[in-house]
mmCIF file of C-alpha atoms in Angstrom:
data_model
loop_
_atom_site.group_PDB
_atom_site.id
_atom_site.type_symbol
_atom_site.label_atom_id
_atom_site.label_comp_id
_atom_site.label_asym_id
_atom_site.label_seq_id
_atom_site.Cartn_x
_atom_site.Cartn_y
_atom_site.Cartn_z
ATOM 1 C CA LEU A 1149 52.536 136.143 13.530
ATOM 2 C CA GLY A 1150 55.462 133.779 13.130
ATOM 3 C CA LEU A 1151 57.499 135.572 15.842
ATOM 4 C CA ALA A 1152 54.508 135.456 18.119
ATOM 5 C CA VAL A 1153 54.119 131.744 17.712
ATOM 6 C CA LEU A 1154 57.883 131.177 18.330
ATOM 7 C CA ALA A 1155 57.779 133.234 21.549
ATOM 8 C CA VAL A 1156 54.852 131.244 22.856
ATOM 9 C CA ALA A 1157 56.611 127.907 22.062
ATOM 10 C CA THR A 1158 59.817 129.042 23.786
ATOM 11 C CA PHE A 1159 57.841 130.047 27.013
ATOM 12 C CA LEU A 1160 56.067 126.721 27.049
ATOM 13 C CA LEU A 1161 59.411 124.788 26.685
ATOM 14 C CA VAL A 1162 61.078 126.608 29.557
ATOM 15 C CA PHE A 1163 57.993 126.261 31.851
ATOM 16 C CA LEU A 1164 57.953 122.360 31.256
ATOM 17 C CA VAL A 1165 61.719 122.064 32.050
ATOM 18 C CA PHE A 1166 61.341 123.998 35.260
ATOM 19 C CA GLN A 1167 58.335 121.895 36.392
ATOM 20 C CA GLU A 1168 60.250 118.671 35.712
ATOM 21 C CA HIS A 1169 63.203 119.557 38.017
ATOM 22 C CA ARG A 1170 61.152 121.158 40.936
ATOM 23 C CA THR A 1171 60.631 119.098 44.055
ATOM 24 C CA PRO A 1172 56.925 119.010 45.001
ATOM 25 C CA PRO A 1173 56.301 120.630 48.426
ATOM 26 C CA SER A 1174 54.395 117.458 49.613
ATOM 27 C CA GLN A 1175 57.449 115.251 48.897
ATOM 28 C CA ALA A 1176 59.884 117.714 50.680
ATOM 29 C CA ALA A 1177 57.567 117.731 53.818
ATOM 30 C CA SER A 1178 57.523 113.969 53.984
ATOM 31 C CA THR A 1179 61.356 113.413 53.948
ATOM 32 C CA PRO A 1180 62.362 111.890 57.294
ATOM 33 C CA VAL A 1181 64.980 113.608 59.486
ATOM 34 C CA MET A 1182 67.718 111.092 60.629
ATOM 35 C CA THR A 1183 68.889 111.469 64.222
ATOM 36 C CA PRO A 1184 71.480 109.413 66.129
ATOM 37 C CA PRO A 1185 70.052 106.362 68.058
ATOM 38 C CA THR A 1186 69.718 106.835 71.817
ATOM 39 C CA PRO A 1187 71.779 104.218 73.850
ATOM 40 C CA SER A 1188 69.612 101.744 75.578
ATOM 41 C CA ALA A 1189 69.572 101.730 79.408
ATOM 42 C CA SER A 1190 71.213 98.302 79.512
ATOM 43 C CA ALA A 1191 74.085 99.417 77.297
ATOM 44 C CA SER A 1192 74.679 102.531 79.369
ATOM 45 C CA SER A 1193 74.761 100.614 82.589
ATOM 46 C CA ALA A 1194 77.143 98.063 81.203
ATOM 47 C CA SER A 1195 79.631 100.644 80.065
ATOM 48 C CA ALA A 1196 79.468 102.321 83.551
ATOM 49 C CA THR A 1197 80.151 99.036 85.430
ATOM 50 C CA PRO A 1198 83.611 99.138 87.022
ATOM 51 C CA SER A 1199 85.955 96.207 86.435
ATOM 52 C CA ALA A 1200 86.597 93.744 89.227
ATOM 53 C CA THR A 1201 89.387 94.756 91.549
ATOM 54 C CA ALA A 1202 91.776 92.507 93.456
ATOM 55 C CA ARG A 1203 91.014 91.787 97.103
ATOM 56 C CA ALA A 1204 93.074 93.562 99.657
ATOM 57 C CA GLY A 1205 95.304 92.157 102.387
ATOM 58 C CA LEU A 1206 96.021 88.480 102.956
ATOM 59 C CA ALA A 1207 93.061 87.598 100.783
ATOM 60 C CA GLY A 1208 94.802 89.264 97.821
ATOM 61 C CA ILE A 1209 97.954 87.297 98.572
ATOM 62 C CA ALA A 1210 95.866 84.089 98.693
ATOM 63 C CA ASP A 1211 94.188 84.917 95.383
ATOM 64 C CA ILE A 1212 97.625 85.342 93.715
ATOM 65 C CA ILE A 1213 99.111 82.127 95.187
ATOM 66 C CA ASP A 1214 95.918 80.053 94.323
ATOM 67 C CA SER A 1215 95.567 81.555 90.807
ATOM 68 C CA PRO A 1216 94.459 78.874 88.239
ATOM 69 C CA ASP A 1217 97.203 80.193 85.975
ATOM 70 C CA GLY A 1218 99.874 79.394 88.556
ATOM 71 C CA ALA A 1219 102.123 81.673 90.646
ATOM 72 C CA SER A 1220 105.660 82.400 91.780
ATOM 73 C CA ILE A 1221 106.706 83.098 95.338
ATOM 74 C CA LEU A 1222 109.985 84.569 96.649
ATOM 75 C CA VAL A 1223 110.656 83.926 100.387
ATOM 76 C CA ILE A 1224 113.241 86.259 101.976
ATOM 77 C CA GLY A 1225 114.176 85.478 105.567
ATOM 78 C CA ASP A 1226 116.346 83.970 108.222
ATOM 79 C CA GLY A 1227 117.301 80.539 109.487
ATOM 80 C CA SER A 1228 113.824 79.692 110.687
ATOM 81 C CA GLY A 1229 112.906 78.647 107.137
ATOM 82 C CA ASN A 1230 116.099 77.852 105.150
ATOM 83 C CA GLN A 1231 116.389 74.088 105.771
ATOM 84 C CA ASN A 1232 114.638 71.328 103.833
ATOM 85 C CA ASP A 1233 112.729 70.298 106.988
ATOM 86 C CA GLU A 1234 111.689 73.801 107.817
ATOM 87 C CA TRP A 1235 108.473 75.725 107.030
ATOM 88 C CA VAL A 1236 109.061 76.973 103.447
ATOM 89 C CA SER A 1237 110.013 73.522 102.115
ATOM 90 C CA VAL A 1238 107.304 71.867 104.219
ATOM 91 C CA TRP A 1239 104.635 74.315 102.881
ATOM 92 C CA ALA A 1240 105.677 73.884 99.332
ATOM 93 C CA ARG A 1241 105.827 70.007 99.628
ATOM 94 C CA ASP A 1242 102.813 69.249 101.917
ATOM 95 C CA HIS A 1243 100.427 72.071 101.024
ATOM 96 C CA LEU A 1244 101.126 73.779 97.739
ATOM 97 C CA ALA A 1245 101.715 70.450 95.985
ATOM 98 C CA GLU A 1246 98.325 69.235 96.851
ATOM 99 C CA ASP A 1247 96.863 70.967 93.812
ATOM 100 C CA ALA A 1248 99.826 72.221 91.886
ATOM 101 C CA THR A 1249 103.200 71.081 90.457
ATOM 102 C CA VAL A 1250 105.671 72.929 92.599
ATOM 103 C CA SER A 1251 109.178 73.786 91.616
ATOM 104 C CA TYR A 1252 111.187 74.520 94.843
ATOM 105 C CA SER A 1253 114.643 76.171 94.738
ATOM 106 C CA ALA A 1254 116.626 76.942 97.890
ATOM 107 C CA TRP A 1255 119.333 79.652 98.056
ATOM 108 C CA ASP A 1256 122.948 78.333 98.350
ATOM 109 C CA ARG A 1257 124.755 80.964 100.325
ATOM 110 C CA ASP A 1258 128.271 79.591 99.454
ATOM 111 C CA ALA A 1259 127.597 79.398 95.796
ATOM 112 C CA GLY A 1260 125.743 82.609 95.766
ATOM 113 C CA ALA A 1261 122.982 80.978 93.607
ATOM 114 C CA TYR A 1262 119.958 78.865 93.870
ATOM 115 C CA ALA A 1263 120.370 75.065 94.045
ATOM 116 C CA ASP A 1264 118.840 72.882 91.433
ATOM 117 C CA ALA A 1265 115.021 72.955 91.644
ATOM 118 C CA VAL A 1266 113.159 70.086 93.193
ATOM 119 C CA GLU A 1267 109.728 69.324 91.703
ATOM 120 C CA VAL A 1268 106.868 67.930 93.864
ATOM 121 C CA GLY A 1269 103.244 67.328 92.978
ATOM 122 C CA SER A 1270 101.465 66.641 89.748
ATOM 123 C CA SER A 1271 98.995 69.081 88.368
ATOM 124 C CA ASP A 1272 98.514 71.293 85.319
ATOM 125 C CA ARG A 1273 98.787 74.302 87.622
ATOM 126 C CA GLU A 1274 102.468 75.256 88.190
ATOM 127 C CA VAL A 1275 103.803 77.117 91.236
ATOM 128 C CA THR A 1276 107.429 78.202 91.649
ATOM 129 C CA VAL A 1277 108.923 78.827 95.068
ATOM 130 C CA TRP A 1278 112.322 80.520 95.482
ATOM 131 C CA ASN A 1279 113.551 80.187 99.062
ATOM 132 C CA ALA A 1280 116.107 82.922 99.743
ATOM 133 C CA SER A 1281 116.252 82.347 103.507
ATOM 134 C CA VAL A 1282 119.617 81.917 105.167
ATOM 135 C CA SER A 1283 120.761 81.137 108.713
ATOM 136 C CA ALA A 1284 121.843 84.148 110.804
ATOM 137 C CA PRO A 1285 121.678 86.698 108.095
ATOM 138 C CA ASP A 1286 123.941 89.743 108.484
ATOM 139 C CA MET A 1287 121.278 92.471 108.354
ATOM 140 C CA ALA A 1288 123.824 95.210 107.332
ATOM 141 C CA SER A 1289 124.568 93.355 104.070
ATOM 142 C CA GLU A 1290 121.141 91.794 103.693
ATOM 143 C CA PRO A 1291 119.980 94.383 100.987
ATOM 144 C CA ASP A 1292 122.979 93.323 98.814
ATOM 145 C CA ARG A 1293 122.101 89.637 99.216
ATOM 146 C CA ILE A 1294 118.421 90.346 98.368
ATOM 147 C CA ALA A 1295 119.568 91.984 95.102
ATOM 148 C CA GLN A 1296 121.672 89.006 94.321
ATOM 149 C CA ALA A 1297 118.942 86.433 95.147
ATOM 150 C CA TRP A 1298 116.147 88.369 93.588
ATOM 151 C CA GLN A 1299 113.614 86.723 91.301
ATOM 152 C CA ASP A 1300 110.688 88.390 89.556
ATOM 153 C CA ALA A 1301 107.948 86.758 91.638
ATOM 154 C CA ASP A 1302 104.178 87.342 91.972
ATOM 155 C CA VAL A 1303 104.419 87.525 95.787
ATOM 156 C CA VAL A 1304 107.224 88.237 98.289
ATOM 157 C CA LEU A 1305 107.163 86.821 101.773
ATOM 158 C CA LEU A 1306 109.361 88.382 104.465
ATOM 159 C CA SER A 1307 110.374 86.308 107.523
ATOM 160 C CA TYR A 1308 112.765 87.889 109.942
ATOM 161 C CA GLY A 1309 113.183 88.343 113.776
ATOM 162 C CA HIS A 1310 115.249 85.661 115.362
ATOM 163 C CA ARG A 1311 118.319 86.895 117.172
ATOM 164 C CA GLN A 1312 117.514 90.473 116.167
ATOM 165 C CA SER A 1313 117.143 93.425 118.595
ATOM 166 C CA ALA A 1314 113.802 94.963 119.084
ATOM 167 C CA ASP A 1315 115.506 98.421 119.087
ATOM 168 C CA GLU A 1316 117.042 97.797 115.663
ATOM 169 C CA ILE A 1317 114.616 95.610 113.747
ATOM 170 C CA THR A 1318 112.490 98.400 112.401
ATOM 171 C CA GLY A 1319 115.455 100.063 110.663
ATOM 172 C CA GLN A 1320 116.582 96.662 109.390
ATOM 173 C CA MET A 1321 113.189 95.876 107.977
ATOM 174 C CA ASP A 1322 113.199 99.351 106.291
ATOM 175 C CA ALA A 1323 116.453 98.410 104.577
ATOM 176 C CA VAL A 1324 115.020 94.988 103.551
ATOM 177 C CA LEU A 1325 111.949 96.594 102.038
ATOM 178 C CA ALA A 1326 114.047 99.216 100.274
ATOM 179 C CA ALA A 1327 116.049 96.359 98.668
ATOM 180 C CA VAL A 1328 112.790 94.725 97.547
ATOM 181 C CA ARG A 1329 111.371 97.973 96.092
ATOM 182 C CA ALA A 1330 114.589 98.613 94.255
ATOM 183 C CA GLN A 1331 113.700 95.470 92.304
ATOM 184 C CA SER A 1332 109.933 95.893 92.104
ATOM 185 C CA ASP A 1333 107.922 98.841 93.209
ATOM 186 C CA SER A 1334 104.582 96.921 93.181
ATOM 187 C CA VAL A 1335 105.095 93.298 94.072
ATOM 188 C CA PRO A 1336 102.677 92.346 96.945
ATOM 189 C CA VAL A 1337 104.427 91.569 100.276
ATOM 190 C CA ALA A 1338 103.251 89.628 103.276
ATOM 191 C CA VAL A 1339 105.092 89.313 106.624
ATOM 192 C CA MET A 1340 105.602 86.350 108.962
ATOM 193 C CA ILE A 1341 105.341 87.052 112.723
ATOM 194 C CA GLN A 1342 107.780 84.312 113.717
ATOM 195 C CA ASN A 1343 107.593 81.638 116.382
ATOM 196 C CA PRO A 1344 108.603 82.245 119.968
ATOM 197 C CA ASP A 1345 111.988 81.224 121.342
ATOM 198 C CA ARG A 1346 112.412 78.734 124.169
ATOM 199 C CA ALA A 1347 111.366 80.047 127.540
ATOM 200 C CA ASN A 1348 114.705 81.599 128.496
ATOM 201 C CA THR A 1349 114.716 84.041 125.619
ATOM 202 C CA GLU A 1350 111.011 84.212 124.836
ATOM 203 C CA SER A 1351 110.468 87.788 126.168
ATOM 204 C CA ALA A 1352 113.238 89.256 123.953
ATOM 205 C CA GLN A 1353 111.843 87.437 120.935
ATOM 206 C CA ARG A 1354 108.332 88.689 121.714
ATOM 207 C CA ALA A 1355 109.589 92.264 121.782
ATOM 208 C CA THR A 1356 111.074 91.825 118.404
ATOM 209 C CA THR A 1357 108.048 90.282 116.848
ATOM 210 C CA GLU A 1358 105.916 93.075 118.319
ATOM 211 C CA GLU A 1359 108.040 95.676 116.524
ATOM 212 C CA ILE A 1360 107.788 93.681 113.262
ATOM 213 C CA GLN A 1361 103.994 93.637 113.619
ATOM 214 C CA LYS A 1362 103.951 97.451 114.114
ATOM 215 C CA TRP A 1363 106.305 97.868 111.138
ATOM 216 C CA ALA A 1364 104.091 95.744 108.899
ATOM 217 C CA ASP A 1365 100.920 97.450 109.995
ATOM 218 C CA ALA A 1366 102.506 100.835 109.267
ATOM 219 C CA GLU A 1367 103.500 99.636 105.776
ATOM 220 C CA GLY A 1368 100.020 98.181 105.116
ATOM 221 C CA PHE A 1369 101.335 94.579 104.750
ATOM 222 C CA PRO A 1370 99.309 91.584 105.759
ATOM 223 C CA THR A 1371 100.857 89.304 108.505
ATOM 224 C CA VAL A 1372 100.404 85.834 109.774
ATOM 225 C CA ASP A 1373 100.699 85.301 113.491
ATOM 226 C CA ILE A 1374 102.895 82.265 113.722
ATOM 227 C CA TYR A 1375 103.884 83.279 117.265
ATOM 228 C CA SER A 1376 100.425 82.817 118.739
ATOM 229 C CA ALA A 1377 100.060 79.502 116.946
ATOM 230 C CA PHE A 1378 103.105 78.161 118.882
ATOM 231 C CA ILE A 1379 101.891 79.649 122.138
ATOM 232 C CA ASP A 1380 98.448 78.083 121.738
ATOM 233 C CA ASP A 1381 99.693 74.660 120.591
ATOM 234 C CA PRO A 1382 99.538 72.030 123.466
ATOM 235 C CA ALA A 1383 102.940 70.527 122.563
ATOM 236 C CA ALA A 1384 105.855 71.369 124.937
ATOM 237 C CA ARG A 1385 107.742 74.369 123.747
ATOM 238 C CA ASN A 1386 111.067 72.479 123.421
ATOM 239 C CA ASP A 1387 109.402 70.029 121.106
ATOM 240 C CA LEU A 1388 108.520 72.881 118.758
ATOM 241 C CA VAL A 1389 111.611 75.094 119.026
ATOM 242 C CA GLU A 1390 115.298 74.292 118.852
ATOM 243 C CA GLN A 1391 118.011 75.814 121.064
ATOM 244 C CA ASP A 1392 118.737 78.548 118.473
ATOM 245 C CA GLY A 1393 115.116 79.542 118.161
ATOM 246 C CA SER A 1394 114.494 77.898 114.808
ATOM 247 C CA PRO A 1395 111.424 75.594 114.651
ATOM 248 C CA THR A 1396 111.923 71.816 115.058
ATOM 249 C CA PRO A 1397 110.548 69.605 112.309
ATOM 250 C CA GLN A 1398 107.325 69.427 114.430
ATOM 251 C CA GLY A 1399 107.348 73.147 114.829
ATOM 252 C CA SER A 1400 107.955 73.621 111.083
ATOM 253 C CA GLU A 1401 104.876 71.549 110.292
ATOM 254 C CA LEU A 1402 102.873 73.689 112.703
ATOM 255 C CA TRP A 1403 104.240 76.874 110.981
ATOM 256 C CA ALA A 1404 103.527 75.616 107.464
ATOM 257 C CA SER A 1405 100.012 74.395 108.383
ATOM 258 C CA THR A 1406 99.253 77.703 110.177
ATOM 259 C CA TRP A 1407 100.274 79.671 107.109
ATOM 260 C CA ALA A 1408 98.329 77.357 104.733
ATOM 261 C CA GLN A 1409 95.200 77.692 106.908
ATOM 262 C CA ALA A 1410 95.509 81.498 107.060
ATOM 263 C CA LEU A 1411 95.593 81.570 103.224
ATOM 264 C CA ALA A 1412 92.597 79.271 102.959
ATOM 265 C CA ALA A 1413 90.549 81.300 105.442
ATOM 266 C CA ALA A 1414 91.490 84.731 103.941
#
């Protein structure tokens, strides 16, 4: 009898322990299944929105030059823009300095270095202009000079054509561009289509500028048609152009304003 009672007691103890640790079926069925949240439509569309891209052509050049953060510009060219009364300096002083503090430095060919910077304007926005233009450049050695005068700028402006042959200018511009790309493979470039000569050499100058326009188009560079601005201006040609083809002070003001207006309208 004692053994029977002990066996029954043991069975009851084991049964109670088993019941205490067992999960009731109703509780197991009510346990929620966790799944990852589905992204909202607005979140999906935001992540798929592409970032803003820079404008192409002259508009992109204008955006860089007019950036609220300031800009740096390297002008490489011939004697149509090297003097303090010619277009590069006039543009920096009379146009860029309207809404920026402009630091202007001109290339000193004899010293092989830039002259001390001249500062014009008064604004929190700062623009630097390096003018690496020289009178009558030797196009054969121009690539070496470009390497010497190079500055890491946001934009490069090329201005060549006077006293250059239409038959040779494309190869010369190729060499100039190769010198630029040796320093920077991505800096944006714009090209000036220069002013006409006086009447006696206008046809030759026109042929050269036409070749430069074709070259710039083939390279995908934006251009500014200074030539047509001079043709369309009512002033006498000799009032705008000197004997050597460089613009007079009046012509330089026309060049600078034409360039500034082109940027503003881009």
